[in-house]
Every structure is written in C-alpha cells, then in structure tokens.
JSON list of C-alpha atoms in Angstrom, two decimals:
[
{"chain": "A", "resi": 1, "resn": "MET", "atom": "CA", "xyz": [0.00, 0.00, 0.00]},
{"chain": "A", "resi": 2, "resn": "ALA", "atom": "CA", "xyz": [1.31, 3.46, -0.93]},
{"chain": "A", "resi": 3, "resn": "GLN", "atom": "CA", "xyz": [2.25, 5.70, 1.96]},
{"chain": "A", "resi": 4, "resn": "ARG", "atom": "CA", "xyz": [-0.11, 8.63, 2.46]},
{"chain": "A", "resi": 5, "resn": "LEU", "atom": "CA", "xyz": [1.28, 12.13, 2.08]},
{"chain": "A", "resi": 6, "resn": "ASN", "atom": "CA", "xyz": [0.27, 14.66, 4.72]},
{"chain": "A", "resi": 7, "resn": "PHE", "atom": "CA", "xyz": [0.77, 18.26, 3.60]},
{"chain": "A", "resi": 8, "resn": "ALA", "atom": "CA", "xyz": [0.48, 19.77, 7.08]},
{"chain": "A", "resi": 9, "resn": "GLY", "atom": "CA", "xyz": [3.78, 21.32, 8.12]},
{"chain": "A", "resi": 10, "resn": "ARG", "atom": "CA", "xyz": [5.35, 20.77, 4.70]},
{"chain": "A", "resi": 11, "resn": "LYS", "atom": "CA", "xyz": [6.74, 23.38, 2.37]},
{"chain": "A", "resi": 12, "resn": "VAL", "atom": "CA", "xyz": [5.54, 22.95, -1.22]},
{"chain": "A", "resi": 13, "resn": "LEU", "atom": "CA", "xyz": [6.96, 24.53, -4.38]},
{"chain": "A", "resi": 14, "resn": "VAL", "atom": "CA", "xyz": [4.25, 25.25, -6.97]},
{"chain": "A", "resi": 15, "resn": "THR", "atom": "CA", "xyz": [5.28, 26.60, -10.37]},
{"chain": "A", "resi": 16, "resn": "GLY", "atom": "CA", "xyz": [2.61, 28.81, -11.89]},
{"chain": "A", "resi": 17, "resn": "GLY", "atom": "CA", "xyz": [1.30, 29.02, -8.35]},
{"chain": "A", "resi": 18, "resn": "ALA", "atom": "CA", "xyz": [-0.60, 32.31, -8.61]},
{"chain": "A", "resi": 19, "resn": "ARG", "atom": "CA", "xyz": [-2.95, 31.64, -11.53]},
{"chain": "A", "resi": 20, "resn": "GLY", "atom": "CA", "xyz": [-5.44, 29.03, -12.67]},
{"chain": "A", "resi": 21, "resn": "ILE", "atom": "CA", "xyz": [-4.97, 25.55, -11.26]},
{"chain": "A", "resi": 22, "resn": "GLY", "atom": "CA", "xyz": [-1.77, 26.70, -9.55]},
{"chain": "A", "resi": 23, "resn": "LEU", "atom": "CA", "xyz": [-3.62, 29.37, -7.60]},
{"chain": "A", "resi": 24, "resn": "GLU", "atom": "CA", "xyz": [-6.14, 26.79, -6.39]},
{"chain": "A", "resi": 25, "resn": "LEU", "atom": "CA", "xyz": [-3.33, 24.41, -5.47]},
{"chain": "A", "resi": 26, "resn": "SER", "atom": "CA", "xyz": [-1.71, 27.16, -3.40]},
{"chain": "A", "resi": 27, "resn": "ARG", "atom": "CA", "xyz": [-4.95, 28.01, -1.62]},
{"chain": "A", "resi": 28, "resn": "GLN", "atom": "CA", "xyz": [-5.85, 24.43, -0.83]},
{"chain": "A", "resi": 29, "resn": "LEU", "atom": "CA", "xyz": [-2.35, 23.53, 0.31]},
{"chain": "A", "resi": 30, "resn": "ILE", "atom": "CA", "xyz": [-2.46, 26.42, 2.77]},
{"chain": "A", "resi": 31, "resn": "ASP", "atom": "CA", "xyz": [-5.87, 25.22, 3.97]},
{"chain": "A", "resi": 32, "resn": "GLN", "atom": "CA", "xyz": [-4.25, 21.85, 4.66]},
{"chain": "A", "resi": 33, "resn": "GLY", "atom": "CA", "xyz": [-1.51, 23.39, 6.76]},
{"chain": "A", "resi": 34, "resn": "ALA", "atom": "CA", "xyz": [1.30, 23.68, 4.21]},
{"chain": "A", "resi": 35, "resn": "SER", "atom": "CA", "xyz": [3.52, 26.63, 3.41]},
{"chain": "A", "resi": 36, "resn": "VAL", "atom": "CA", "xyz": [3.67, 27.46, -0.31]},
{"chain": "A", "resi": 37, "resn": "LEU", "atom": "CA", "xyz": [6.58, 28.57, -2.43]},
{"chain": "A", "resi": 38, "resn": "ALA", "atom": "CA", "xyz": [4.76, 30.11, -5.38]},
{"chain": "A", "resi": 39, "resn": "VAL", "atom": "CA", "xyz": [6.72, 30.99, -8.49]},
{"chain": "A", "resi": 40, "resn": "GLY", "atom": "CA", "xyz": [5.58, 32.57, -11.73]},
{"chain": "A", "resi": 41, "resn": "SER", "atom": "CA", "xyz": [6.40, 35.23, -14.28]},
{"chain": "A", "resi": 42, "resn": "ASN", "atom": "CA", "xyz": [3.77, 37.78, -13.18]},
{"chain": "A", "resi": 43, "resn": "LYS", "atom": "CA", "xyz": [4.94, 39.59, -10.05]},
{"chain": "A", "resi": 44, "resn": "GLY", "atom": "CA", "xyz": [1.58, 41.30, -9.60]},
{"chain": "A", "resi": 45, "resn": "HIS", "atom": "CA", "xyz": [-0.25, 37.99, -9.30]},
{"chain": "A", "resi": 46, "resn": "LEU", "atom": "CA", "xyz": [2.37, 36.68, -6.91]},
{"chain": "A", "resi": 47, "resn": "ASP", "atom": "CA", "xyz": [2.11, 39.80, -4.74]},
{"chain": "A", "resi": 48, "resn": "ASN", "atom": "CA", "xyz": [-1.68, 39.44, -4.58]},
{"chain": "A", "resi": 49, "resn": "LEU", "atom": "CA", "xyz": [-1.31, 35.84, -3.41]},
{"chain": "A", "resi": 50, "resn": "ALA", "atom": "CA", "xyz": [1.20, 36.81, -0.72]},
{"chain": "A", "resi": 51, "resn": "ILE", "atom": "CA", "xyz": [-1.12, 39.59, 0.51]},
{"chain": "A", "resi": 52, "resn": "ALA", "atom": "CA", "xyz": [-4.06, 37.19, 0.67]},
{"chain": "A", "resi": 53, "resn": "PHE", "atom": "CA", "xyz": [-2.09, 34.68, 2.77]},
{"chain": "A", "resi": 54, "resn": "PRO", "atom": "CA", "xyz": [0.44, 36.63, 4.86]},
{"chain": "A", "resi": 55, "resn": "GLY", "atom": "CA", "xyz": [3.20, 34.50, 6.31]},
{"chain": "A", "resi": 56, "resn": "LYS", "atom": "CA", "xyz": [2.01, 31.37, 4.52]},
{"chain": "A", "resi": 57, "resn": "VAL", "atom": "CA", "xyz": [3.29, 32.11, 1.01]},
{"chain": "A", "resi": 58, "resn": "HIS", "atom": "CA", "xyz": [6.78, 32.90, -0.22]},
{"chain": "A", "resi": 59, "resn": "THR", "atom": "CA", "xyz": [6.99, 34.14, -3.79]},
{"chain": "A", "resi": 60, "resn": "PHE", "atom": "CA", "xyz": [9.65, 34.30, -6.48]},
{"chain": "A", "resi": 61, "resn": "ALA", "atom": "CA", "xyz": [9.21, 35.87, -9.90]},
{"chain": "A", "resi": 62, "resn": "ALA", "atom": "CA", "xyz": [10.97, 34.05, -12.73]},
{"chain": "A", "resi": 63, "resn": "ASP", "atom": "CA", "xyz": [10.34, 33.25, -16.38]},
{"chain": "A", "resi": 64, "resn": "LEU", "atom": "CA", "xyz": [10.73, 29.51, -16.91]},
{"chain": "A", "resi": 65, "resn": "GLY", "atom": "CA", "xyz": [11.13, 30.20, -20.61]},
{"chain": "A", "resi": 66, "resn": "GLU", "atom": "CA", "xyz": [14.44, 31.96, -20.04]},
{"chain": "A", "resi": 67, "resn": "PRO", "atom": "CA", "xyz": [17.70, 29.95, -20.08]},
{"chain": "A", "resi": 68, "resn": "ARG", "atom": "CA", "xyz": [18.31, 30.38, -16.33]},
{"chain": "A", "resi": 69, "resn": "GLY", "atom": "CA", "xyz": [14.66, 30.42, -15.27]},
{"chain": "A", "resi": 70, "resn": "ALA", "atom": "CA", "xyz": [14.59, 26.99, -13.63]},
{"chain": "A", "resi": 71, "resn": "THR", "atom": "CA", "xyz": [18.13, 27.41, -12.29]},
{"chain": "A", "resi": 72, "resn": "SER", "atom": "CA", "xyz": [17.25, 30.66, -10.53]},
{"chain": "A", "resi": 73, "resn": "ILE", "atom": "CA", "xyz": [14.22, 29.03, -8.90]},
{"chain": "A", "resi": 74, "resn": "ALA", "atom": "CA", "xyz": [16.23, 26.02, -7.76]},
{"chain": "A", "resi": 75, "resn": "GLU", "atom": "CA", "xyz": [18.93, 28.25, -6.28]},
{"chain": "A", "resi": 76, "resn": "TRP", "atom": "CA", "xyz": [16.33, 30.32, -4.43]},
{"chain": "A", "resi": 77, "resn": "VAL", "atom": "CA", "xyz": [14.71, 27.22, -2.95]},
{"chain": "A", "resi": 78, "resn": "GLN", "atom": "CA", "xyz": [18.00, 25.57, -1.99]},
{"chain": "A", "resi": 79, "resn": "GLU", "atom": "CA", "xyz": [19.39, 28.71, -0.36]},
{"chain": "A", "resi": 80, "resn": "GLN", "atom": "CA", "xyz": [16.29, 30.13, 1.35]},
{"chain": "A", "resi": 81, "resn": "HIS", "atom": "CA", "xyz": [13.91, 27.17, 1.71]},
{"chain": "A", "resi": 82, "resn": "PRO", "atom": "CA", "xyz": [15.98, 23.99, 2.08]},
{"chain": "A", "resi": 83, "resn": "ASP", "atom": "CA", "xyz": [13.11, 22.43, 4.04]},
{"chain": "A", "resi": 84, "resn": "CYS", "atom": "CA", "xyz": [10.97, 22.24, 0.90]},
{"chain": "A", "resi": 85, "resn": "SER", "atom": "CA", "xyz": [9.80, 18.64, 0.46]},
{"chain": "A", "resi": 86, "resn": "VAL", "atom": "CA", "xyz": [7.24, 18.73, -2.37]},
{"chain": "A", "resi": 87, "resn": "LEU", "atom": "CA", "xyz": [7.56, 19.98, -5.96]},
{"chain": "A", "resi": 88, "resn": "ILE", "atom": "CA", "xyz": [4.50, 20.50, -8.18]},
{"chain": "A", "resi": 89, "resn": "ASN", "atom": "CA", "xyz": [5.45, 21.32, -11.77]},
{"chain": "A", "resi": 90, "resn": "ASN", "atom": "CA", "xyz": [2.25, 23.04, -12.86]},
{"chain": "A", "resi": 91, "resn": "ALA", "atom": "CA", "xyz": [3.34, 26.02, -15.02]},
{"chain": "A", "resi": 92, "resn": "ALA", "atom": "CA", "xyz": [2.62, 25.72, -18.73]},
{"chain": "A", "resi": 93, "resn": "ILE", "atom": "CA", "xyz": [1.65, 27.71, -21.80]},
{"chain": "A", "resi": 94, "resn": "MET", "atom": "CA", "xyz": [-0.34, 26.61, -24.84]},
{"chain": "A", "resi": 95, "resn": "ARG", "atom": "CA", "xyz": [0.02, 28.27, -28.20]},
{"chain": "A", "resi": 96, "resn": "HIS", "atom": "CA", "xyz": [-2.70, 27.59, -30.75]},
{"chain": "A", "resi": 97, "resn": "ASP", "atom": "CA", "xyz": [-0.74, 27.71, -33.99]},
{"chain": "A", "resi": 98, "resn": "ASP", "atom": "CA", "xyz": [-0.67, 26.07, -37.38]},
{"chain": "A", "resi": 99, "resn": "LEU", "atom": "CA", "xyz": [3.00, 25.24, -37.83]},
{"chain": "A", "resi": 100, "resn": "THR", "atom": "CA", "xyz": [2.44, 24.76, -41.55]},
{"chain": "A", "resi": 101, "resn": "ALA", "atom": "CA", "xyz": [1.66, 28.47, -41.92]},
{"chain": "A", "resi": 102, "resn": "GLY", "atom": "CA", "xyz": [5.25, 29.61, -41.41]},
{"chain": "A", "resi": 103, "resn": "THR", "atom": "CA", "xyz": [4.56, 32.21, -38.73]},
{"chain": "A", "resi": 104, "resn": "GLU", "atom": "CA", "xyz": [7.24, 34.86, -38.29]},
{"chain": "A", "resi": 105, "resn": "GLY", "atom": "CA", "xyz": [9.44, 34.08, -35.28]},
{"chain": "A", "resi": 106, "resn": "GLN", "atom": "CA", "xyz": [8.11, 30.53, -35.18]},
{"chain": "A", "resi": 107, "resn": "GLU", "atom": "CA", "xyz": [11.42, 29.00, -34.05]},
{"chain": "A", "resi": 108, "resn": "GLU", "atom": "CA", "xyz": [11.63, 31.24, -31.00]},
{"chain": "A", "resi": 109, "resn": "LEU", "atom": "CA", "xyz": [7.99, 30.64, -30.07]},
{"chain": "A", "resi": 110, "resn": "ILE", "atom": "CA", "xyz": [8.47, 26.88, -30.27]},
{"chain": "A", "resi": 111, "resn": "ALA", "atom": "CA", "xyz": [11.63, 27.03, -28.16]},
{"chain": "A", "resi": 112, "resn": "HIS", "atom": "CA", "xyz": [9.92, 29.19, -25.52]},
{"chain": "A", "resi": 113, "resn": "GLU", "atom": "CA", "xyz": [6.94, 26.83, -25.19]},
{"chain": "A", "resi": 114, "resn": "ILE", "atom": "CA", "xyz": [9.19, 23.77, -24.93]},
{"chain": "A", "resi": 115, "resn": "ALA", "atom": "CA", "xyz": [11.35, 25.51, -22.32]},
{"chain": "A", "resi": 116, "resn": "ILE", "atom": "CA", "xyz": [8.39, 26.29, -20.04]},
{"chain": "A", "resi": 117, "resn": "ASN", "atom": "CA", "xyz": [6.43, 23.08, -20.50]},
{"chain": "A", "resi": 118, "resn": "LEU", "atom": "CA", "xyz": [9.21, 20.51, -20.67]},
{"chain": "A", "resi": 119, "resn": "ILE", "atom": "CA", "xyz": [12.78, 21.64, -20.10]},
{"chain": "A", "resi": 120, "resn": "ALA", "atom": "CA", "xyz": [12.14, 23.60, -16.89]},
{"chain": "A", "resi": 121, "resn": "PRO", "atom": "CA", "xyz": [10.18, 20.80, -15.14]},
{"chain": "A", "resi": 122, "resn": "LEU", "atom": "CA", "xyz": [12.88, 18.28, -16.01]},
{"chain": "A", "resi": 123, "resn": "GLN", "atom": "CA", "xyz": [15.58, 20.59, -14.69]},
{"chain": "A", "resi": 124, "resn": "LEU", "atom": "CA", "xyz": [13.71, 21.27, -11.44]},
{"chain": "A", "resi": 125, "resn": "CYS", "atom": "CA", "xyz": [13.11, 17.56, -10.87]},
{"chain": "A", "resi": 126, "resn": "ALA", "atom": "CA", "xyz": [16.78, 16.68, -11.33]},
{"chain": "A", "resi": 127, "resn": "THR", "atom": "CA", "xyz": [18.23, 19.66, -9.47]},
{"chain": "A", "resi": 128, "resn": "LEU", "atom": "CA", "xyz": [15.92, 19.53, -6.44]},
{"chain": "A", "resi": 129, "resn": "LEU", "atom": "CA", "xyz": [15.85, 15.73, -6.11]},
{"chain": "A", "resi": 130, "resn": "PRO", "atom": "CA", "xyz": [18.62, 15.48, -3.46]},
{"chain": "A", "resi": 131, "resn": "MET", "atom": "CA", "xyz": [16.86, 18.05, -1.28]},
{"chain": "A", "resi": 132, "resn": "LEU", "atom": "CA", "xyz": [13.45, 16.36, -1.67]},
{"chain": "A", "resi": 133, "resn": "ALA", "atom": "CA", "xyz": [14.90, 12.91, -0.98]},
{"chain": "A", "resi": 134, "resn": "GLY", "atom": "CA", "xyz": [16.55, 14.19, 2.19]},
{"chain": "A", "resi": 135, "resn": "ALA", "atom": "CA", "xyz": [13.37, 15.67, 3.65]},
{"chain": "A", "resi": 136, "resn": "PRO", "atom": "CA", "xyz": [12.04, 14.12, 6.87]},
{"chain": "A", "resi": 137, "resn": "GLY", "atom": "CA", "xyz": [9.43, 11.57, 5.87]},
{"chain": "A", "resi": 138, "resn": "GLY", "atom": "CA", "xyz": [10.53, 11.70, 2.25]},
{"chain": "A", "resi": 139, "resn": "GLY", "atom": "CA", "xyz": [9.53, 14.00, -0.55]},
{"chain": "A", "resi": 140, "resn": "ALA", "atom": "CA", "xyz": [7.16, 14.14, -3.50]},
{"chain": "A", "resi": 141, "resn": "ILE", "atom": "CA", "xyz": [7.11, 15.36, -7.08]},
{"chain": "A", "resi": 142, "resn": "ALA", "atom": "CA", "xyz": [3.98, 15.91, -9.18]},
{"chain": "A", "resi": 143, "resn": "ASN", "atom": "CA", "xyz": [4.27, 16.73, -12.86]},
{"chain": "A", "resi": 144, "resn": "ILE", "atom": "CA", "xyz": [1.09, 18.08, -14.45]},
{"chain": "A", "resi": 145, "resn": "SER", "atom": "CA", "xyz": [0.78, 16.52, -17.88]},
{"chain": "A", "resi": 146, "resn": "SER", "atom": "CA", "xyz": [-2.41, 16.23, -19.91]},
{"chain": "A", "resi": 147, "resn": "GLY", "atom": "CA", "xyz": [-4.86, 13.93, -21.62]},
{"chain": "A", "resi": 148, "resn": "LEU", "atom": "CA", "xyz": [-3.48, 15.54, -24.79]},
{"chain": "A", "resi": 149, "resn": "ALA", "atom": "CA", "xyz": [-0.31, 13.53, -24.20]},
{"chain": "A", "resi": 150, "resn": "LEU", "atom": "CA", "xyz": [-2.39, 10.48, -25.17]},
{"chain": "A", "resi": 151, "resn": "ALA", "atom": "CA", "xyz": [-4.60, 11.96, -27.85]},
{"chain": "A", "resi": 152, "resn": "PRO", "atom": "CA", "xyz": [-3.31, 15.27, -29.28]},
{"chain": "A", "resi": 153, "resn": "ILE", "atom": "CA", "xyz": [-5.41, 17.99, -30.88]},
{"chain": "A", "resi": 154, "resn": "PRO", "atom": "CA", "xyz": [-4.47, 19.59, -34.22]},
{"chain": "A", "resi": 155, "resn": "ASP", "atom": "CA", "xyz": [-4.04, 23.22, -33.18]},
{"chain": "A", "resi": 156, "resn": "ALA", "atom": "CA", "xyz": [-1.66, 22.81, -30.22]},
{"chain": "A", "resi": 157, "resn": "SER", "atom": "CA", "xyz": [0.98, 20.43, -31.52]},
{"chain": "A", "resi": 158, "resn": "VAL", "atom": "CA", "xyz": [3.90, 21.82, -29.51]},
{"chain": "A", "resi": 159, "resn": "TYR", "atom": "CA", "xyz": [1.90, 21.75, -26.26]},
{"chain": "A", "resi": 160, "resn": "CYS", "atom": "CA", "xyz": [0.75, 18.18, -26.92]},
{"chain": "A", "resi": 161, "resn": "GLY", "atom": "CA", "xyz": [4.32, 17.13, -27.67]},
{"chain": "A", "resi": 162, "resn": "THR", "atom": "CA", "xyz": [5.68, 18.68, -24.49]},
{"chain": "A", "resi": 163, "resn": "LYS", "atom": "CA", "xyz": [3.01, 17.04, -22.33]},
{"chain": "A", "resi": 164, "resn": "ALA", "atom": "CA", "xyz": [3.71, 13.64, -23.90]},
{"chain": "A", "resi": 165, "resn": "GLY", "atom": "CA", "xyz": [7.39, 14.18, -23.17]},
{"chain": "A", "resi": 166, "resn": "LEU", "atom": "CA", "xyz": [6.71, 15.22, -19.57]},
{"chain": "A", "resi": 167, "resn": "SER", "atom": "CA", "xyz": [4.49, 12.21, -18.97]},
{"chain": "A", "resi": 168, "resn": "ASN", "atom": "CA", "xyz": [7.09, 9.77, -20.31]},
{"chain": "A", "resi": 169, "resn": "PHE", "atom": "CA", "xyz": [9.86, 11.51, -18.38]},
{"chain": "A", "resi": 170, "resn": "THR", "atom": "CA", "xyz": [7.85, 11.15, -15.17]},
{"chain": "A", "resi": 171, "resn": "ARG", "atom": "CA", "xyz": [7.56, 7.40, -15.61]},
{"chain": "A", "resi": 172, "resn": "SER", "atom": "CA", "xyz": [11.27, 7.01, -16.35]},
{"chain": "A", "resi": 173, "resn": "PHE", "atom": "CA", "xyz": [12.33, 9.34, -13.54]},
{"chain": "A", "resi": 174, "resn": "ARG", "atom": "CA", "xyz": [10.15, 7.38, -11.10]},
{"chain": "A", "resi": 175, "resn": "ASP", "atom": "CA", "xyz": [11.95, 4.18, -12.13]},
{"chain": "A", "resi": 176, "resn": "GLN", "atom": "CA", "xyz": [15.33, 5.85, -11.57]},
{"chain": "A", "resi": 177, "resn": "CYS", "atom": "CA", "xyz": [14.31, 6.97, -8.08]},
{"chain": "A", "resi": 178, "resn": "ARG", "atom": "CA", "xyz": [13.07, 3.48, -7.26]},
{"chain": "A", "resi": 179, "resn": "ALA", "atom": "CA", "xyz": [16.28, 1.88, -8.50]},
{"chain": "A", "resi": 180, "resn": "ARG", "atom": "CA", "xyz": [18.19, 3.99, -5.96]},
{"chain": "A", "resi": 181, "resn": "ASN", "atom": "CA", "xyz": [15.58, 3.46, -3.21]},
{"chain": "A", "resi": 182, "resn": "LEU", "atom": "CA", "xyz": [15.04, 7.20, -2.90]},
{"chain": "A", "resi": 183, "resn": "PRO", "atom": "CA", "xyz": [12.11, 8.14, -0.62]},
{"chain": "A", "resi": 184, "resn": "VAL", "atom": "CA", "xyz": [10.45, 10.35, -3.23]},
{"chain": "A", "resi": 185, "resn": "GLN", "atom": "CA", "xyz": [6.94, 9.87, -4.58]},
{"chain": "A", "resi": 186, "resn": "VAL", "atom": "CA", "xyz": [6.91, 10.72, -8.32]},
{"chain": "A", "resi": 187, "resn": "THR", "atom": "CA", "xyz": [3.44, 11.26, -9.78]},
{"chain": "A", "resi": 188, "resn": "ASP", "atom": "CA", "xyz": [2.13, 11.94, -13.26]},
{"chain": "A", "resi": 189, "resn": "VAL", "atom": "CA", "xyz": [-1.05, 14.06, -13.20]},
{"chain": "A", "resi": 190, "resn": "ILE", "atom": "CA", "xyz": [-3.02, 13.60, -16.40]},
{"chain": "A", "resi": 191, "resn": "MET", "atom": "CA", "xyz": [-5.08, 16.78, -16.48]},
{"chain": "A", "resi": 192, "resn": "THR", "atom": "CA", "xyz": [-8.44, 17.28, -18.17]},
{"chain": "A", "resi": 193, "resn": "LEU", "atom": "CA", "xyz": [-9.77, 20.40, -19.91]},
{"chain": "A", "resi": 194, "resn": "VAL", "atom": "CA", "xyz": [-9.94, 23.00, -17.14]},
{"chain": "A", "resi": 195, "resn": "ASP", "atom": "CA", "xyz": [-11.65, 26.39, -17.09]},
{"chain": "A", "resi": 196, "resn": "THR", "atom": "CA", "xyz": [-8.53, 28.58, -17.28]},
{"chain": "A", "resi": 197, "resn": "THR", "atom": "CA", "xyz": [-7.04, 30.94, -19.85]},
{"chain": "A", "resi": 198, "resn": "LEU", "atom": "CA", "xyz": [-4.73, 28.16, -21.09]},
{"chain": "A", "resi": 199, "resn": "SER", "atom": "CA", "xyz": [-7.27, 26.75, -23.54]},
{"chain": "A", "resi": 200, "resn": "LYS", "atom": "CA", "xyz": [-9.34, 28.60, -26.11]},
{"chain": "A", "resi": 201, "resn": "PRO", "atom": "CA", "xyz": [-12.92, 29.67, -25.34]},
{"chain": "A", "resi": 202, "resn": "GLY", "atom": "CA", "xyz": [-15.47, 27.26, -26.72]},
{"chain": "A", "resi": 203, "resn": "SER", "atom": "CA", "xyz": [-18.61, 25.28, -26.13]},
{"chain": "A", "resi": 204, "resn": "ALA", "atom": "CA", "xyz": [-16.85, 22.33, -24.47]},
{"chain": "A", "resi": 205, "resn": "LYS", "atom": "CA", "xyz": [-17.61, 22.00, -20.76]},
{"chain": "A", "resi": 206, "resn": "LYS", "atom": "CA", "xyz": [-14.51, 22.74, -18.70]},
{"chain": "A", "resi": 207, "resn": "TYR", "atom": "CA", "xyz": [-13.63, 21.37, -15.27]},
{"chain": "A", "resi": 208, "resn": "PRO", "atom": "CA", "xyz": [-13.50, 23.90, -12.39]},
{"chain": "A", "resi": 209, "resn": "PRO", "atom": "CA", "xyz": [-9.91, 24.77, -11.36]},
{"chain": "A", "resi": 210, "resn": "ALA", "atom": "CA", "xyz": [-10.74, 24.30, -7.67]},
{"chain": "A", "resi": 211, "resn": "GLN", "atom": "CA", "xyz": [-11.96, 20.76, -8.30]},
{"chain": "A", "resi": 212, "resn": "ALA", "atom": "CA", "xyz": [-8.94, 19.96, -10.48]},
{"chain": "A", "resi": 213, "resn": "ALA", "atom": "CA", "xyz": [-6.62, 21.12, -7.70]},
{"chain": "A", "resi": 214, "resn": "ALA", "atom": "CA", "xyz": [-8.56, 19.11, -5.11]},
{"chain": "A", "resi": 215, "resn": "ASP", "atom": "CA", "xyz": [-8.24, 15.98, -7.27]},
{"chain": "A", "resi": 216, "resn": "VAL", "atom": "CA", "xyz": [-4.50, 16.50, -7.60]},
{"chain": "A", "resi": 217, "resn": "LEU", "atom": "CA", "xyz": [-3.93, 16.94, -3.88]},
{"chain": "A", "resi": 218, "resn": "ALA", "atom": "CA", "xyz": [-6.18, 14.01, -2.98]},
{"chain": "A", "resi": 219, "resn": "GLY", "atom": "CA", "xyz": [-4.28, 11.77, -5.38]},
{"chain": "A", "resi": 220, "resn": "LEU", "atom": "CA", "xyz": [-0.93, 12.90, -4.01]},
{"chain": "A", "resi": 221, "resn": "ALA", "atom": "CA", "xyz": [-2.11, 12.39, -0.45]},
{"chain": "A", "resi": 222, "resn": "ALA", "atom": "CA", "xyz": [-3.13, 8.85, -1.39]},
{"chain": "A", "resi": 223, "resn": "GLY", "atom": "CA", "xyz": [0.33, 8.15, -2.83]},
{"chain": "A", "resi": 224, "resn": "ARG", "atom": "CA", "xyz": [-0.84, 7.55, -6.39]},
{"chain": "A", "resi": 225, "resn": "GLN", "atom": "CA", "xyz": [1.71, 7.18, -9.19]},
{"chain": "A", "resi": 226, "resn": "GLU", "atom": "CA", "xyz": [-0.82, 8.46, -11.73]},
{"chain": "A", "resi": 227, "resn": "ILE", "atom": "CA", "xyz": [-3.75, 10.79, -11.19]},
{"chain": "A", "resi": 228, "resn": "TRP", "atom": "CA", "xyz": [-6.32, 10.76, -13.99]},
{"chain": "A", "resi": 229, "resn": "VAL", "atom": "CA", "xyz": [-8.48, 13.86, -13.64]},
{"chain": "A", "resi": 230, "resn": "GLU", "atom": "CA", "xyz": [-12.16, 13.85, -14.62]},
{"chain": "A", "resi": 231, "resn": "LYS", "atom": "CA", "xyz": [-12.69, 13.00, -18.33]},
{"chain": "A", "resi": 232, "resn": "THR", "atom": "CA", "xyz": [-9.17, 11.66, -18.76]},
{"chain": "A", "resi": 233, "resn": "LYS", "atom": "CA", "xyz": [-10.32, 8.55, -16.89]},
{"chain": "A", "resi": 234, "resn": "LEU", "atom": "CA", "xyz": [-12.67, 7.77, -19.79]},
{"chain": "A", "resi": 235, "resn": "LEU", "atom": "CA", "xyz": [-10.07, 8.79, -22.36]},
{"chain": "A", "resi": 236, "resn": "ARG", "atom": "CA", "xyz": [-7.67, 6.29, -20.80]},
{"chain": "A", "resi": 237, "resn": "LEU", "atom": "CA", "xyz": [-10.17, 3.48, -21.23]},
{"chain": "A", "resi": 238, "resn": "ILE", "atom": "CA", "xyz": [-10.97, 4.45, -24.82]},
{"chain": "A", "resi": 239, "resn": "PHE", "atom": "CA", "xyz": [-7.27, 4.65, -25.66]},
{"chain": "A", "resi": 240, "resn": "ARG", "atom": "CA", "xyz": [-6.68, 1.15, -24.28]},
{"chain": "A", "resi": 241, "resn": "ILE", "atom": "CA", "xyz": [-9.44, -0.24, -26.49]},
{"chain": "A", "resi": 242, "resn": "SER", "atom": "CA", "xyz": [-8.76, 1.82, -29.61]},
{"chain": "A", "resi": 243, "resn": "PRO", "atom": "CA", "xyz": [-6.10, 4.53, -29.90]},
{"chain": "A", "resi": 244, "resn": "ALA", "atom": "CA", "xyz": [-7.66, 5.53, -33.24]},
{"chain": "A", "resi": 245, "resn": "ALA", "atom": "CA", "xyz": [-11.00, 6.16, -31.54]},
{"chain": "A", "resi": 246, "resn": "ALA", "atom": "CA", "xyz": [-9.31, 8.30, -28.89]},
{"chain": "A", "resi": 247, "resn": "TYR", "atom": "CA", "xyz": [-7.50, 10.34, -31.56]},
{"chain": "A", "resi": 248, "resn": "GLY", "atom": "CA", "xyz": [-10.73, 10.80, -33.45]},
{"chain": "A", "resi": 249, "resn": "LEU", "atom": "CA", "xyz": [-12.58, 11.91, -30.34]},
{"chain": "A", "resi": 250, "resn": "MET", "atom": "CA", "xyz": [-10.01, 14.60, -29.57]},
{"chain": "A", "resi": 251, "resn": "ARG", "atom": "CA", "xyz": [-9.85, 15.81, -33.18]},
{"chain": "A", "resi": 252, "resn": "GLY", "atom": "CA", "xyz": [-13.59, 16.20, -33.05]},
{"chain": "A", "resi": 253, "resn": "HIS", "atom": "CA", "xyz": [-13.12, 18.78, -30.28]}
]
C-alpha cells in the first residue's frame, strides 16, 4: 500500500502558483496546513497571493522560458527554503498555432513553449531531487501533464508534444528513483480540460480549477503514481481499447 502524504507542516513549491490551477493548489495547500513557495512570471499575481495569505506564502518571480529560469528558482529554494519537500510542476503555456503556416518568429515561439512546458520541469526535478529525498518523511514530485499527451489535438501540436514528453519523463524518472531506493513519490497528473485561460474559449464544458486542484492533492495524499483527472479517466479506457478512436474523439473537439 502506498504511503499517504500529509501536507500539514510541509513546504511545497508550486510553479505557476498564482494563476489558474496553480492558484487553487496554493490556496488548498495552505488550507491543509502547508507553506507554499509560489513561483511565476507575473509579479503582480504573486504579490496578490502573498497579501491574501500573509506568512504562509513565499513568492519568487521568474520566467521559466528563459535559459536560467529553472536554475534561478532552484537556487532560491535551496538557499532560502531547504526544508521544501514537495515539488508541483504546474506552469505551462499553450500556443494555438498552425506550424504549416510559417509564422514569423516561429522557431523562438516553439523554443519558448518547450522551455516552459518541458525543459524547466525536467531541470527542477533533477536539481531539487537530493533536497526532496533528504526531507524528513521523504519528498514528492507531481508533474502536471495532460490527456493531450495520449490523444493530441491539431491546433496545439507543440503543447501536446511537451506534455507527452513530460508524462514519459515522469515514468522514467520514477523508475530511476526506485532503483536507488530514494524516498520520493513521483506522480504523473493527467489533467483534463480545465476552465482557465490556457485553452481557447469554446462550447466544451470545462472542469472547475478548484476541483482539479482538489483531485491533484487528494491523489498525491493517497500516494498515487498516476492521477487521472475527470474526463481523462474515460479517455484512458478508450485509448486502451482503440487509440484511433481516442484520436478521433479529440480531433472532433
């Protein structure tokens, strides 16, 4: 049986922790007795979060798309918050582009999206692992991937590719931690379509951010290796039966 994770008294690093799902994660973690290290690129949003929860939130503004974005965050955590024991890689961007159109500056836009969605989470996992493994009671890592890692949509190919990469990395990284008997829970969170600014407006029903965050934290607390959120549970079943049907379903959206 997986060991349950109690957030009370823990310090948790949440990337993208002041908007969308990340904001709800921060709020609910605080409600459960944790201290939150919220990072993001918008200092105004971070300041608002710190004002709302005085003494319970520490903030750090950094752009994960920049070459030293993840490094600067890791250095801040290691130097000022070495008691951090949980990492939630939540930050992401989604560009809705047709890569066949030859958009000006396309190479830079692709590189920036990959840096935020894939490179930075991998770097934070590897760099902070020794600290997380040395935490009393062990540590935990949650990487927020997506159902689009299984069945991509046509107009967000870079995003879908990065989430597939993050999901596969999480599985492999978990195996590496196990091989060394490191006391770190490594979890892949397969996220559904959530009502945030990440996705385009449309008629599709979107999951509430507060409920998505609650599902993530409940799954982590239960020690789950994978957390399938809302409709991704059905997508998983469809994909097992017929990958083509799952692809077709997502293209229909």
